[in-house]
Short mmCIF file of C-alpha atoms in Angstrom, two decimals:
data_model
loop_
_atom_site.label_atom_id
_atom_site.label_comp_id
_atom_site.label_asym_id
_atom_site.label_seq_id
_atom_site.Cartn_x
_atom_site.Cartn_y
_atom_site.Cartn_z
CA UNK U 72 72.01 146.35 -74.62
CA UNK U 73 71.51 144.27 -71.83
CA UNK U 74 68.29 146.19 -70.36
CA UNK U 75 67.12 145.16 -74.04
CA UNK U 76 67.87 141.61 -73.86
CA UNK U 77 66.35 141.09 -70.62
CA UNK U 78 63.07 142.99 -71.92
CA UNK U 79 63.26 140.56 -75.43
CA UNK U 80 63.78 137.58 -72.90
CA UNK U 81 60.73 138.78 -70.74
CA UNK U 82 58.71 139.11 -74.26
CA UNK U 83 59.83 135.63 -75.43
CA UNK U 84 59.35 134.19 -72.37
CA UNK U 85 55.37 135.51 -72.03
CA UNK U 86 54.63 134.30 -75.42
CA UNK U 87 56.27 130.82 -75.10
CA UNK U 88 53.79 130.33 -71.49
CA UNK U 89 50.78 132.30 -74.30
CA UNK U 90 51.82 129.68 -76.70
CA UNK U 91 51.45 126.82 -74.20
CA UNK U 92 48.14 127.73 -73.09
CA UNK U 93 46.38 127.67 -75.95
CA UNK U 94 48.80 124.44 -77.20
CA UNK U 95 46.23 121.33 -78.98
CA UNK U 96 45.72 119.02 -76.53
CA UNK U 97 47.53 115.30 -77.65
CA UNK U 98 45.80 113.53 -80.25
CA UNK U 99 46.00 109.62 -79.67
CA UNK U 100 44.42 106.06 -79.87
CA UNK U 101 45.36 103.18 -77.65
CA UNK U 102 47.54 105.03 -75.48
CA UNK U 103 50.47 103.17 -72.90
CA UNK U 104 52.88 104.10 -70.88
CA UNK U 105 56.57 104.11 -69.36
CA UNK U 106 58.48 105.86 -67.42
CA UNK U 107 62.65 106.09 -67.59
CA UNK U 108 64.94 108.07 -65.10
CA UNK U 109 62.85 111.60 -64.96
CA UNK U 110 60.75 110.95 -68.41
CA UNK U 111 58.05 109.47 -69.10
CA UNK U 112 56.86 107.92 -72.66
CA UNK U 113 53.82 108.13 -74.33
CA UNK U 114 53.21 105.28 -77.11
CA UNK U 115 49.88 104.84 -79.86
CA UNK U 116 48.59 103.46 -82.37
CA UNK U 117 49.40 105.59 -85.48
CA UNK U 118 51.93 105.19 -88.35
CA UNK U 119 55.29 103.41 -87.38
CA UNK U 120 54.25 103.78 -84.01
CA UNK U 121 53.96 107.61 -82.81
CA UNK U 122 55.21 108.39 -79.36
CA UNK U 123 55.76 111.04 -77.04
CA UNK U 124 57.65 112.16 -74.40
CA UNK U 125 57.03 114.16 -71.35
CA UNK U 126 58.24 115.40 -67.85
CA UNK U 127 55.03 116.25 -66.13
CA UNK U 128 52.56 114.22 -67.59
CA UNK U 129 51.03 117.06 -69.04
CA UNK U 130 53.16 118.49 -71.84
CA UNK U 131 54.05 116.15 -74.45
CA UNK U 132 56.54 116.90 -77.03
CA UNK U 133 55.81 114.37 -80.36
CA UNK U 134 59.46 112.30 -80.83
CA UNK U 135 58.13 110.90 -84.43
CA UNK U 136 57.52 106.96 -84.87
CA UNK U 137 59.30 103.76 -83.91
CA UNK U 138 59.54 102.05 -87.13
CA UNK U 139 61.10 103.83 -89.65
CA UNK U 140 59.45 101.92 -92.09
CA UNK U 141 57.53 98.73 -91.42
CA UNK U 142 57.63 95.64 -89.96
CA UNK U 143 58.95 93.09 -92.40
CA UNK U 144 56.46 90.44 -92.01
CA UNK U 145 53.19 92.83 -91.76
CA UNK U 146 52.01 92.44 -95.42
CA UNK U 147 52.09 88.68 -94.39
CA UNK U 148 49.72 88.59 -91.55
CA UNK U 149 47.65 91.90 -93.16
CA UNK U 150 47.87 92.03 -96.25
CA UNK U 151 45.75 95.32 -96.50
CA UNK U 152 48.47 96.83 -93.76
CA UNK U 153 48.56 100.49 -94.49
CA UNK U 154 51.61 101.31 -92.15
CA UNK U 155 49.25 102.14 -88.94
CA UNK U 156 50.58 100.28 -86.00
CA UNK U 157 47.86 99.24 -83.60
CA UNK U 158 48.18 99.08 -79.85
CA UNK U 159 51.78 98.88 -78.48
CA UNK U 160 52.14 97.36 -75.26
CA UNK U 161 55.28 98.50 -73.70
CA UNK U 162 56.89 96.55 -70.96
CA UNK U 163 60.33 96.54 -68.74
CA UNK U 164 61.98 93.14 -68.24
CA UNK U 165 65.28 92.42 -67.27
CA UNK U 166 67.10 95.47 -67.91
CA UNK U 167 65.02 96.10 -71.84
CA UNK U 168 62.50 97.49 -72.70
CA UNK U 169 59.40 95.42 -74.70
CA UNK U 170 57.27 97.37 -77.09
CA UNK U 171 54.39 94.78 -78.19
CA UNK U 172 52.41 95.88 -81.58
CA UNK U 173 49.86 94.64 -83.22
CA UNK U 174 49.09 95.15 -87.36
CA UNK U 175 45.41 94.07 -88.65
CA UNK U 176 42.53 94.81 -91.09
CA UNK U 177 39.92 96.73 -89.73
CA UNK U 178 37.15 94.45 -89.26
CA UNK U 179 39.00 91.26 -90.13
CA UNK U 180 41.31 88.52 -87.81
CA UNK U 181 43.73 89.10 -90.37
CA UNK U 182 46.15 90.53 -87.73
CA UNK U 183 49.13 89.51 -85.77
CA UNK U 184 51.46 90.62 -82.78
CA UNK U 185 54.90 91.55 -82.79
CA UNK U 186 57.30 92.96 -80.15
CA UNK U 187 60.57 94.87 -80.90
CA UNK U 188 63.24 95.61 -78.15
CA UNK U 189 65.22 98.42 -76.99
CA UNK U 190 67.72 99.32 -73.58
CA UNK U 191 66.24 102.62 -73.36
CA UNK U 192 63.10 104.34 -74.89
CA UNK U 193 64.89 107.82 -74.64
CA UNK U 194 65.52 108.46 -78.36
CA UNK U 195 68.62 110.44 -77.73
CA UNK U 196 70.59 107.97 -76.66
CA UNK U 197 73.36 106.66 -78.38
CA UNK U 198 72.05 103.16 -77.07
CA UNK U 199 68.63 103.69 -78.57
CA UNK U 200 67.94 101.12 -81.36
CA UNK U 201 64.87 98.90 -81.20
CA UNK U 202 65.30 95.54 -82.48
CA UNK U 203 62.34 93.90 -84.10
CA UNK U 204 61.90 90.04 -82.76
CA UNK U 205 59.03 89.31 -85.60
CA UNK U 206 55.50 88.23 -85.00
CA UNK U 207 54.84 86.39 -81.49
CA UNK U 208 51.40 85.45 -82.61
CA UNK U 209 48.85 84.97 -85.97
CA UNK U 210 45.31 85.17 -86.49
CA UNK U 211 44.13 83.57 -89.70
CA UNK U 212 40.16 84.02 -90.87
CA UNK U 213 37.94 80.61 -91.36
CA UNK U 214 40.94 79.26 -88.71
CA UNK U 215 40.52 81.18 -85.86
CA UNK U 216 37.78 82.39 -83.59
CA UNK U 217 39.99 85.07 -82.04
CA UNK U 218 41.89 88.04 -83.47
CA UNK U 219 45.61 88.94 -82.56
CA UNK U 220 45.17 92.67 -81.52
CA UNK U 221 45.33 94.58 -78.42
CA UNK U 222 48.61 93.13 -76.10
CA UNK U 223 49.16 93.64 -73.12
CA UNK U 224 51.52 91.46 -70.66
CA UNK U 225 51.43 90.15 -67.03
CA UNK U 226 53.97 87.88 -64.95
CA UNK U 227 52.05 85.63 -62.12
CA UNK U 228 53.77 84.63 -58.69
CA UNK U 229 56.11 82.53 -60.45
CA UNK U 230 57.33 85.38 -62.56
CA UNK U 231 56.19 83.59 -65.58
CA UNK U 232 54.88 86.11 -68.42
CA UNK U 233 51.42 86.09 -69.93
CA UNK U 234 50.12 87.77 -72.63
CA UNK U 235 46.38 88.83 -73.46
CA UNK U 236 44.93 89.79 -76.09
CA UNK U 237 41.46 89.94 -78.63
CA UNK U 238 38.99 92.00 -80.42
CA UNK U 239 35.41 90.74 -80.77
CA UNK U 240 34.96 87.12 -82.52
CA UNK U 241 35.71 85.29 -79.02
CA UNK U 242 36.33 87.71 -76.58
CA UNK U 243 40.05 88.01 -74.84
CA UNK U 244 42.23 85.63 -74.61
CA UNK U 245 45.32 84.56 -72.74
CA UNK U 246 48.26 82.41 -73.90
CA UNK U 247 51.74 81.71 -71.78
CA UNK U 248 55.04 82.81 -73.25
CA UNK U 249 58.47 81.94 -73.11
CA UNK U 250 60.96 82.67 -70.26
CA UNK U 251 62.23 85.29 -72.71
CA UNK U 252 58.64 87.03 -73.39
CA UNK U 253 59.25 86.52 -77.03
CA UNK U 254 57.67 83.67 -78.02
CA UNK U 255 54.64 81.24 -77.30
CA UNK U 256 55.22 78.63 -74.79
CA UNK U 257 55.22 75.35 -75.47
CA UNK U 258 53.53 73.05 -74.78
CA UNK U 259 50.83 75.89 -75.65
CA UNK U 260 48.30 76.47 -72.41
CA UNK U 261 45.43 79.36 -73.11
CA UNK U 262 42.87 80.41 -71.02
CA UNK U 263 39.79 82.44 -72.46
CA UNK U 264 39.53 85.57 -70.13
CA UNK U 265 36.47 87.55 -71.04
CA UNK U 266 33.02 88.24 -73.58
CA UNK U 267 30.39 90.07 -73.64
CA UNK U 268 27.81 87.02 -73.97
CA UNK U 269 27.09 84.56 -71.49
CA UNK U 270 27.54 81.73 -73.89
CA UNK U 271 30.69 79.61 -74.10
CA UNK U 272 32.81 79.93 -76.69
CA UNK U 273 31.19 78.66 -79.78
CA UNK U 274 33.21 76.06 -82.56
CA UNK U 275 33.55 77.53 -85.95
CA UNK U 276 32.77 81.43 -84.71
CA UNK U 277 34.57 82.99 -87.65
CA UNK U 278 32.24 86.22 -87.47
CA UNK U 279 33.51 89.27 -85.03
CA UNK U 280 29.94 90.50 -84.05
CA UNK U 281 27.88 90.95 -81.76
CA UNK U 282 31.24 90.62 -78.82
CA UNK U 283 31.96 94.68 -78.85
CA UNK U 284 35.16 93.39 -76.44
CA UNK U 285 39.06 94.50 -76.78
CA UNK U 286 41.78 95.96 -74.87
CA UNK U 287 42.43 93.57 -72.17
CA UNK U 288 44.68 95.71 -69.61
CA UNK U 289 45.73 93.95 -66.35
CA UNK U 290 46.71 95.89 -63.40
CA UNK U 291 48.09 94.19 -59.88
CA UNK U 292 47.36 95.32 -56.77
CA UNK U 293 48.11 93.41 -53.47
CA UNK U 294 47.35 89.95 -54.64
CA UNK U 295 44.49 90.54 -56.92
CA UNK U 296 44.75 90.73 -60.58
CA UNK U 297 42.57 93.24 -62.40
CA UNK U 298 41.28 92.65 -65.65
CA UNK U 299 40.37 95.92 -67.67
CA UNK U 300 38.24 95.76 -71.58
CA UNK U 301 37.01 98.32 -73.49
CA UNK U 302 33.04 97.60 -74.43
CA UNK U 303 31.23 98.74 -77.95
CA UNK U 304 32.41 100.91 -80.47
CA UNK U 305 35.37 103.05 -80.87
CA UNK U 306 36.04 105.26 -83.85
CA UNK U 307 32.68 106.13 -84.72
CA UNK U 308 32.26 109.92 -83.64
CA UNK U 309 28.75 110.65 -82.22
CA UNK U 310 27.85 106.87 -82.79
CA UNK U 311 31.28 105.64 -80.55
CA UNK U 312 29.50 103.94 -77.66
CA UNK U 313 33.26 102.81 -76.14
CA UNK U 314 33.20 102.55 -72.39
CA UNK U 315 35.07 100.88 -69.80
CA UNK U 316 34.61 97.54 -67.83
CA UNK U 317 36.85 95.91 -65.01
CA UNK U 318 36.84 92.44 -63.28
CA UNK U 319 38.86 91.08 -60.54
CA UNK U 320 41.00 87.74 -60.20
CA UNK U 321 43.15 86.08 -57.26
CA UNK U 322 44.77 84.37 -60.36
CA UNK U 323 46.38 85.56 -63.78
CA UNK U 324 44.73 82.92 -65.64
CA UNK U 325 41.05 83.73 -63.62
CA UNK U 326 38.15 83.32 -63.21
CA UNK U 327 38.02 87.42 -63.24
CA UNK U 328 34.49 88.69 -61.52
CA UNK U 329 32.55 91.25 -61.39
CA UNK U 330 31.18 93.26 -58.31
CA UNK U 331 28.16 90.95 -58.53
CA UNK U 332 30.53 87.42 -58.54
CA UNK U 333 29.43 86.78 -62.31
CA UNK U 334 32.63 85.92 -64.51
CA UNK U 335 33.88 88.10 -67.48
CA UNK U 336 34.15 84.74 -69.20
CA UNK U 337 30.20 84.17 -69.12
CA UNK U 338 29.75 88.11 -69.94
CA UNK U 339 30.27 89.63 -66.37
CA UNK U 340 31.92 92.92 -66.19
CA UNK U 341 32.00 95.93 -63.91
CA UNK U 342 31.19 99.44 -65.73
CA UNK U 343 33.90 101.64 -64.55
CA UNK U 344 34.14 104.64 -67.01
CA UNK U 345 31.06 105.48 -69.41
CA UNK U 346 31.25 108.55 -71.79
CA UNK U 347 28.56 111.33 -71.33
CA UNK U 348 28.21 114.90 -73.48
CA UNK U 349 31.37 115.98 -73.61
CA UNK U 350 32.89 112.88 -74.06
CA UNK U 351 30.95 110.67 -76.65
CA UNK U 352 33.13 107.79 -76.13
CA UNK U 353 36.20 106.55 -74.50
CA UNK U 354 38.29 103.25 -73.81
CA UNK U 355 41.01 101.49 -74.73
CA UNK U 356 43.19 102.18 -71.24
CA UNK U 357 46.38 101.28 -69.76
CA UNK U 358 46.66 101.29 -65.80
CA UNK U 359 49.84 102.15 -63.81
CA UNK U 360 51.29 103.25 -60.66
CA UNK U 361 53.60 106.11 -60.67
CA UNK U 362 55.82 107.77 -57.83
CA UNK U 363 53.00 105.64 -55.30
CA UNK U 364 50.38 106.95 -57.42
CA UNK U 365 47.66 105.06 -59.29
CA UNK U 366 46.66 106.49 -62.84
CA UNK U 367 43.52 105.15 -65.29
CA UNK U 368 45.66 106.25 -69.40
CA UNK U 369 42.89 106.42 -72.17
CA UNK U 370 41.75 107.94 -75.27
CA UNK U 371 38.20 109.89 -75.01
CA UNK U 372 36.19 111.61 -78.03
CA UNK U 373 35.99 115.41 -77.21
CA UNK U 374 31.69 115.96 -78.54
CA UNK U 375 33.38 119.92 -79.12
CA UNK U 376 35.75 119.18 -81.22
CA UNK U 377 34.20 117.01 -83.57
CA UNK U 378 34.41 113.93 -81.38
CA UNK U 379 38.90 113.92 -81.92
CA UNK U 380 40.50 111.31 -79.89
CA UNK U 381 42.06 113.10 -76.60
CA UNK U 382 45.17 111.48 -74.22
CA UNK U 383 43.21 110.94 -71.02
CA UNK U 384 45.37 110.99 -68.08
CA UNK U 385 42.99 110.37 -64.72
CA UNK U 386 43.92 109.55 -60.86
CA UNK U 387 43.04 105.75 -59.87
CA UNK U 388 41.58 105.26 -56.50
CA UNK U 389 40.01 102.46 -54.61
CA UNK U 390 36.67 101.53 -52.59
CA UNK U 391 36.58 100.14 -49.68
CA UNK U 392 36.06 97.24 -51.07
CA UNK U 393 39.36 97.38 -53.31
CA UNK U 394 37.78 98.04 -56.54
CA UNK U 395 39.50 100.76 -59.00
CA UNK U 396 37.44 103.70 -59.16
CA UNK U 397 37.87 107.37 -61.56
CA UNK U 398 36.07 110.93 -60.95
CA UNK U 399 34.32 111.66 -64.57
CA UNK U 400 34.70 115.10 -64.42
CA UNK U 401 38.60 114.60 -64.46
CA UNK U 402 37.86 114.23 -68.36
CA UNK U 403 37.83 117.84 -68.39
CA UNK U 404 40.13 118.83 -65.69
CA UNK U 405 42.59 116.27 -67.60
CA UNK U 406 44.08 118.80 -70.17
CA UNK U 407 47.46 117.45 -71.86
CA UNK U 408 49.21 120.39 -73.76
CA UNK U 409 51.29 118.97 -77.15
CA UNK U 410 54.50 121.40 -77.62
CA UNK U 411 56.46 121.61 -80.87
CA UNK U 412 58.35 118.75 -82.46
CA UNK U 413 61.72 117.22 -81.13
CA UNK U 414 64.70 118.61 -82.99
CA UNK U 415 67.15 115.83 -83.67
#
């Protein structure tokens, strides 16, 4: 009896490392990151929310979706919300966790930005609760030139938190928030950030093309700030033409340039990432350092498997010159394995 079990735990054992080799790699959009104690938290657009967890960085396990239902003032700012969750932006500040959000029309400035709050993002714990704070920020069409999508938060010297943002119309923005990161400071100060156009902004721009900029992502290094966006198209299979541009910035608030000196603002930008045949498109990153490690987070359209949005997990290095720089072909040694459901 016991030779047997150890055989049927040898057997069980060989098919569970079989099963995890040939596992679907993670399926995401708009991918961000966190890391608590020994785990580390994957977070995407997707219904509610969706988000992972993982101990290697590598195998994900799928923990379900942060809102149970939806937020309560969604319908409001979109009214064709359809219970996808754009974006999140997730953030550690004084002892909480900060999960921004954003819900929109595709196509439209209908959208606005949320951010619920949580003590830990481990969904075990009998702490775990996120508590919704409501919508930070509005975009409203024929008021506007800028939509309220795509998060993402930075503190300057002073500690004081910043939050960027934008999808096409105007480029990316900047606003200040309160000492709480909860709310827009006031008096209001914003700072316009980046565009694909060398044109100012223009008065009464209430049309989103032709800017093909979102997904401002900072990252800090030393004392420069550095501005990621995602250029073109996402989400349009063989057509996607999403690709990755970065500037750089002594100050939150800018001027961020290029490795030429031209400013984002006047439609400078650095190509660091550009998709090629096996990867039709990619974009929409996060940027972190990890156990004194610097990683590039994205989503990428595999051209083999009918251009499906992959988690792209790649090693950040730098130039001499101190400008972030990726190996391509870590698209394909990147391979994230998705195991089987959490049981609650």
């Amino acid at each position: 009896m016991h030779t047997l079990t150890r055989g049927m735990a040898a057997i069980l054992s060989t098919l569970a490392i079989m099963a995890a080799a040939h596992a679907a790699q993670v399926s995401v959009h708009d991918p961000v990151m966190a890391k608590e104690g020994d785990t580390y938290y994957l977070y995407s657009t997707g219904p509610g929310i969706t988000f992972y967890s993982s101990k290697n960085m590598v195998d994900w396990q799928p923990e379900g979706r942060v809102f149970a239902g939806q937020p309560t003032w969604a319908k409001t700012a979109a009214p064709s919300f359809d219970d996808h969750i754009w974006a999140p932006d997730v953030q550690f500040h004084d002892g909480k966790y900060y999960l921004y959000y954003s819900v929109s029309g595709f196509g439209k400035n209908t959208s606005g930005i949320g951010v619920t709050v949580n003590t830990t993002l481990n969904p075990r714990s009998p702490d775990y609760r996120w508590v919704d704070q409501g919508m930070l920020l509005q975009s409203v069409p024929e008021r506007d030139e800028w939509n309220a999508i795509d998060s993402n938060i930075i503190t300057d010297a002073k500690g004081t938190p910043w939050m960027s943002f934008g999808s096409f119309w105007n480029g990316i923005k900047l606003v200040k928030l309160t000492p709480d990161w909860t709310r827009i400071a006031e008096p209001q100060e914003w700072h316009s950030l980046a565009r694909r156009v060398p044109l100012p902004p223009r008065a009464g721009e209430f049309k989103p093309a032709p800017e093909e900029i979102e997904a401002p992502f900072f990252f800090q290094r030393g004392n420069d700030y550095f501005l990621f966006v995602s250029w073109g198209l996402c989400c349009q299979k063989e057509k996607s033409t999403y690709n990755l541009a970065v500037g750089r910035s002594k100050s939150v608030t800018g001027p961020y340039l290029d490795k030429e000196g031209r400013d984002m603002a006047q439609g400078g930008g650095t190509v660091l990432l550009k998709g090629d045949k096996d990867w039709q498109g990619l974009g929409h990153n996060s940027a972190y350092t990890f156990d004194g490690k610097d990683y590039l987070v994205l989503h990428a359209y595999e051209t083999a498997d009918n251009y499906l949005q992959k988690l792209k997990i790649l090693p950040m290095t730098w130039d001499k010159d101190g400008w972030p720089q990726v190996d391509a072909r870590d698209l394909n040694r990147y391979q994230s394995r998705q195991l089987p459901a959490a049981k609650r």
